[in-house]
Coordinates of C-alpha atoms in Angstrom, one line a residue:
M7 CA 63.1 42.5 -0.4
T8 CA 60.3 40.6 -2.2
D9 CA 57.6 43.8 -3.9
L10 CA 54.8 43.5 -2.1
K11 CA 52.7 45.5 -5.4
D12 CA 54.7 43.8 -8.0
P13 CA 52.5 44.2 -10.8
A14 CA 53.6 41.4 -13.1
R15 CA 53.1 39.0 -10.4
D16 CA 49.5 40.3 -9.9
A17 CA 48.4 39.7 -12.6
A18 CA 49.5 36.9 -13.2
R19 CA 47.4 35.4 -10.1
Q20 CA 44.3 37.4 -11.3
A21 CA 44.9 35.6 -14.6
L22 CA 45.3 31.8 -12.4
I23 CA 42.1 32.7 -10.9
A24 CA 40.1 33.7 -13.6
Q25 CA 41.4 30.0 -15.4
R26 CA 40.2 28.5 -12.5
L27 CA 37.2 30.2 -12.7
R28 CA 36.3 28.5 -16.3
R29 CA 37.3 25.8 -15.4
R30 CA 34.4 25.7 -12.0
Q31 CA 31.8 27.1 -14.9
A32 CA 32.6 24.1 -17.2
A33 CA 32.6 21.7 -14.4
A34 CA 29.0 22.7 -13.4
T35 CA 27.8 23.4 -16.4
A36 CA 28.7 19.9 -17.5
A37 CA 26.9 19.0 -14.3
R38 CA 24.1 20.0 -15.0
I39 CA 20.4 18.1 -14.7
T40 CA 18.0 19.7 -18.3
P41 CA 14.6 18.2 -19.3
R42 CA 15.0 14.0 -21.1
P43 CA 14.4 14.3 -24.7
P44 CA 11.1 13.1 -25.1
D45 CA 11.9 9.7 -26.2
A46 CA 14.3 8.7 -23.5
E47 CA 14.2 5.6 -21.7
V48 CA 13.0 6.3 -18.0
P49 CA 15.6 4.2 -15.8
L50 CA 15.5 3.6 -11.9
S51 CA 17.9 6.5 -9.8
Y52 CA 20.4 4.1 -7.8
A53 CA 18.1 5.1 -5.0
Q54 CA 15.6 2.9 -6.2
E55 CA 17.1 0.8 -6.9
R56 CA 18.6 -0.4 -3.4
V57 CA 14.6 0.7 -2.3
W58 CA 13.5 -1.6 -4.8
F59 CA 15.4 -4.9 -4.1
M60 CA 14.3 -4.3 -0.2
D61 CA 11.0 -4.2 -1.0
Q62 CA 11.1 -7.7 -3.1
L63 CA 12.9 -9.2 0.2
A64 CA 10.1 -8.0 2.2
P65 CA 7.5 -6.7 0.5
G66 CA 5.3 -4.1 2.7
E67 CA 7.8 -3.4 5.0
A68 CA 7.2 0.2 6.2
A69 CA 10.3 0.6 7.5
Y70 CA 9.9 2.0 3.7
H71 CA 6.7 4.4 4.1
I72 CA 7.0 8.5 4.7
A73 CA 4.2 9.0 7.1
V74 CA 2.7 12.9 7.5
P75 CA 0.7 12.7 10.5
M76 CA -1.5 16.8 9.9
R77 CA -4.6 18.3 12.2
V78 CA -6.0 20.8 10.2
R79 CA -8.3 22.8 12.2
G80 CA -11.1 25.1 11.5
P81 CA -13.5 24.7 8.4
L82 CA -11.7 22.4 5.8
D83 CA -13.4 22.1 2.3
V84 CA -13.4 18.3 0.8
A85 CA -13.3 19.3 -2.8
A86 CA -10.8 22.0 -2.7
L87 CA -8.7 18.8 -1.5
R88 CA -9.6 16.4 -4.0
A89 CA -8.1 19.2 -6.1
A90 CA -5.2 19.9 -4.2
L91 CA -4.1 16.0 -4.9
D92 CA -4.3 15.6 -8.6
G93 CA -2.6 18.7 -8.6
L94 CA -0.1 17.5 -6.4
T95 CA 0.4 14.3 -9.7
R96 CA 0.0 16.2 -12.0
R97 CA 3.0 18.3 -11.2
H98 CA 5.3 15.7 -9.1
E99 CA 5.3 12.9 -12.5
S100 CA 7.1 11.1 -9.2
L101 CA 4.0 10.7 -7.9
R102 CA 2.1 8.9 -11.3
T103 CA 5.0 6.0 -11.3
R104 CA 5.0 2.2 -10.7
F105 CA 8.0 0.1 -10.1
P106 CA 6.6 -3.1 -12.3
A107 CA 9.4 -5.7 -13.2
D108 CA 10.0 -7.2 -17.0
A109 CA 10.4 -10.9 -18.2
D110 CA 14.1 -11.1 -16.3
G111 CA 12.3 -9.3 -13.3
K112 CA 14.0 -6.4 -13.7
P113 CA 12.6 -3.1 -12.4
T114 CA 11.2 -0.5 -14.8
V115 CA 9.2 2.5 -14.9
V116 CA 6.0 3.9 -15.8
I117 CA 4.8 7.1 -14.9
E118 CA 1.1 7.8 -16.5
E119 CA -0.5 10.5 -17.8
S120 CA -3.0 11.2 -15.1
L121 CA -3.3 9.7 -11.2
E122 CA -6.6 10.4 -9.1
V123 CA -4.8 10.1 -5.2
P124 CA -7.2 7.9 -3.2
L125 CA -9.2 9.2 -0.3
T126 CA -10.3 7.9 2.6
I127 CA -13.1 9.8 4.8
V128 CA -13.9 8.3 7.9
E129 CA -15.1 9.5 11.4
V130 CA -14.5 8.7 14.8
A131 CA -15.1 9.6 18.3
D132 CA -12.3 10.3 19.4
E133 CA -8.5 11.3 19.3
A134 CA -7.8 8.0 19.9
A135 CA -9.7 6.5 18.2
A136 CA -8.0 8.4 14.9
Q137 CA -4.7 7.8 16.4
E138 CA -5.4 4.4 15.6
L139 CA -6.3 4.3 12.1
V140 CA -2.9 6.8 11.2
E141 CA -0.7 4.1 12.8
A142 CA -2.7 1.1 11.1
A143 CA -2.5 3.7 7.7
A144 CA 1.1 4.0 7.6
A145 CA 1.7 0.1 8.0
E146 CA -0.8 -0.1 5.0
P147 CA 2.1 -1.7 2.6
F148 CA 2.2 -0.4 -1.3
D149 CA 2.4 -2.4 -4.5
L150 CA 5.4 -1.2 -6.2
A151 CA 4.6 -2.7 -9.3
R152 CA 0.4 -0.8 -9.6
G153 CA 1.1 1.9 -7.1
P154 CA -0.2 3.9 -6.4
L155 CA 2.7 5.1 -3.6
L156 CA 1.1 8.3 -2.7
R157 CA -2.7 7.9 -0.4
A158 CA -4.8 10.0 2.0
L159 CA -6.6 9.4 4.6
L160 CA -9.0 12.3 6.2
I161 CA -9.9 12.0 9.4
R162 CA -13.2 13.6 10.3
L163 CA -13.5 14.4 14.3
A164 CA -15.3 17.2 14.4
P165 CA -17.2 19.5 11.9
E166 CA -13.7 22.0 12.0
D167 CA -11.2 19.8 14.0
H168 CA -10.0 16.9 10.9
V169 CA -6.2 14.8 10.7
L170 CA -5.1 14.3 7.0
F171 CA -2.7 12.1 6.8
L172 CA -0.6 11.8 4.0
G173 CA 1.4 8.0 3.8
Q174 CA 3.9 7.6 0.7
H175 CA 6.6 5.5 -0.6
H176 CA 9.8 6.2 0.2
I177 CA 10.9 4.9 -3.5
V178 CA 8.9 8.6 -5.0
G179 CA 10.1 10.6 -2.0
D180 CA 12.3 10.7 1.2
G181 CA 12.9 13.8 4.1
W182 CA 13.0 16.1 2.2
S183 CA 11.0 16.3 0.1
V184 CA 7.9 15.5 2.1
D185 CA 8.4 19.7 2.6
V186 CA 8.1 20.9 -1.1
L187 CA 4.1 18.2 -1.2
L188 CA 3.5 20.3 1.7
R189 CA 4.0 23.6 -0.3
D190 CA 2.2 22.9 -2.7
L191 CA -1.0 20.5 -1.4
V192 CA -1.6 24.4 0.5
T193 CA -0.8 26.0 -2.0
L194 CA -3.1 23.9 -4.6
Y195 CA -5.5 24.1 -1.6
R196 CA -5.3 27.3 -1.1
G197 CA -6.2 28.3 -4.9
G198 CA -3.1 29.0 -6.4
E199 CA 0.2 27.8 -8.0
P200 CA 3.4 26.8 -7.6
P201 CA 6.9 28.0 -8.3
A202 CA 7.5 26.3 -12.0
L203 CA 9.7 22.8 -11.7
P204 CA 12.9 23.2 -14.6
V205 CA 13.2 19.0 -14.1
Q206 CA 11.5 15.9 -12.7
Y207 CA 12.8 13.8 -11.0
G208 CA 13.4 11.0 -14.6
D209 CA 15.3 14.2 -15.6
F210 CA 17.5 13.1 -13.0
A211 CA 17.8 9.1 -12.9
V212 CA 18.7 9.5 -16.4
W213 CA 21.2 12.6 -16.4
E214 CA 22.9 10.0 -13.0
A215 CA 22.6 7.2 -15.5
R216 CA 24.7 8.9 -18.3
E217 CA 27.1 10.4 -15.8
L218 CA 27.7 6.8 -13.6
A219 CA 28.9 5.4 -16.9
G220 CA 31.3 8.1 -18.4
P221 CA 35.1 8.3 -18.0
A222 CA 34.5 10.3 -15.5
A223 CA 32.9 7.9 -13.2
Q224 CA 35.7 5.0 -14.8
G225 CA 37.9 7.5 -13.8
H226 CA 36.9 7.8 -9.9
L227 CA 36.2 3.5 -10.0
E228 CA 39.7 2.9 -11.4
W229 CA 41.3 5.0 -9.1
W230 CA 39.0 3.7 -5.6
K231 CA 40.1 0.1 -7.0
Q232 CA 44.6 0.8 -7.5
R233 CA 44.4 2.7 -4.1
L234 CA 43.1 -0.6 -2.9
D235 CA 44.4 -3.3 -3.7
G236 CA 46.2 -5.8 -2.2
I237 CA 44.4 -4.4 1.5
T238 CA 44.0 -7.6 3.9
P239 CA 39.8 -7.8 4.7
L240 CA 39.4 -7.2 7.6
E241 CA 38.4 -9.7 10.6
L242 CA 35.9 -9.1 13.3
P243 CA 36.0 -10.6 15.4
L244 CA 32.7 -12.1 16.5
D245 CA 31.0 -13.1 20.1
L246 CA 29.0 -15.5 19.1
P247 CA 28.1 -17.2 15.0
R248 CA 26.3 -15.6 13.0
P249 CA 23.0 -17.4 10.5

């Protein structure tokens, strides 16, 4: 009968667990994103490259616009709102970024030192008119090369009733980051200071490029090439000829 309380076996099990934990910690440390060197060239992330390419195929396509309309009731300090919008761009370098093409037509990253978010203020008579303005603002094209890629529209329905619309291009934001954007905007509007940012999006892009150019990524690529080698392409029947 096996002794379930064998001290030697328990010690070996504990040593194995400790070894695995050390390996996991080492892997996590190696993959940790850290601030890039000051002179590092910032590339587009792979996600940004994809969005940039789609914008070249269909310039101004509204499918890549992030529209954030908000109803604001009560007193609104326009000066504080402007300051909060400017605080967003100081805090998040992605909101100060534009993407011009170089001489070879490849996208580049230009991060401005400062950027004032365009804020348009209009008055309307009713909610129907406000809705029309929001829909038009949501479809207004962005210029990825010139920027800015964040803009604001404040619609005044009454002295203490407004609609605030934020328009952002998907190349500098996504659905998850909208929550961060709104959190920071409200905090700055109220005169507070949002939590410190240990890294910026450019730091991630530099880390991603380095990781995907390294031996680990190449090993994964070679593994899949071997696994898929010789597989016959899947021929799906079509209901009619495609252009």
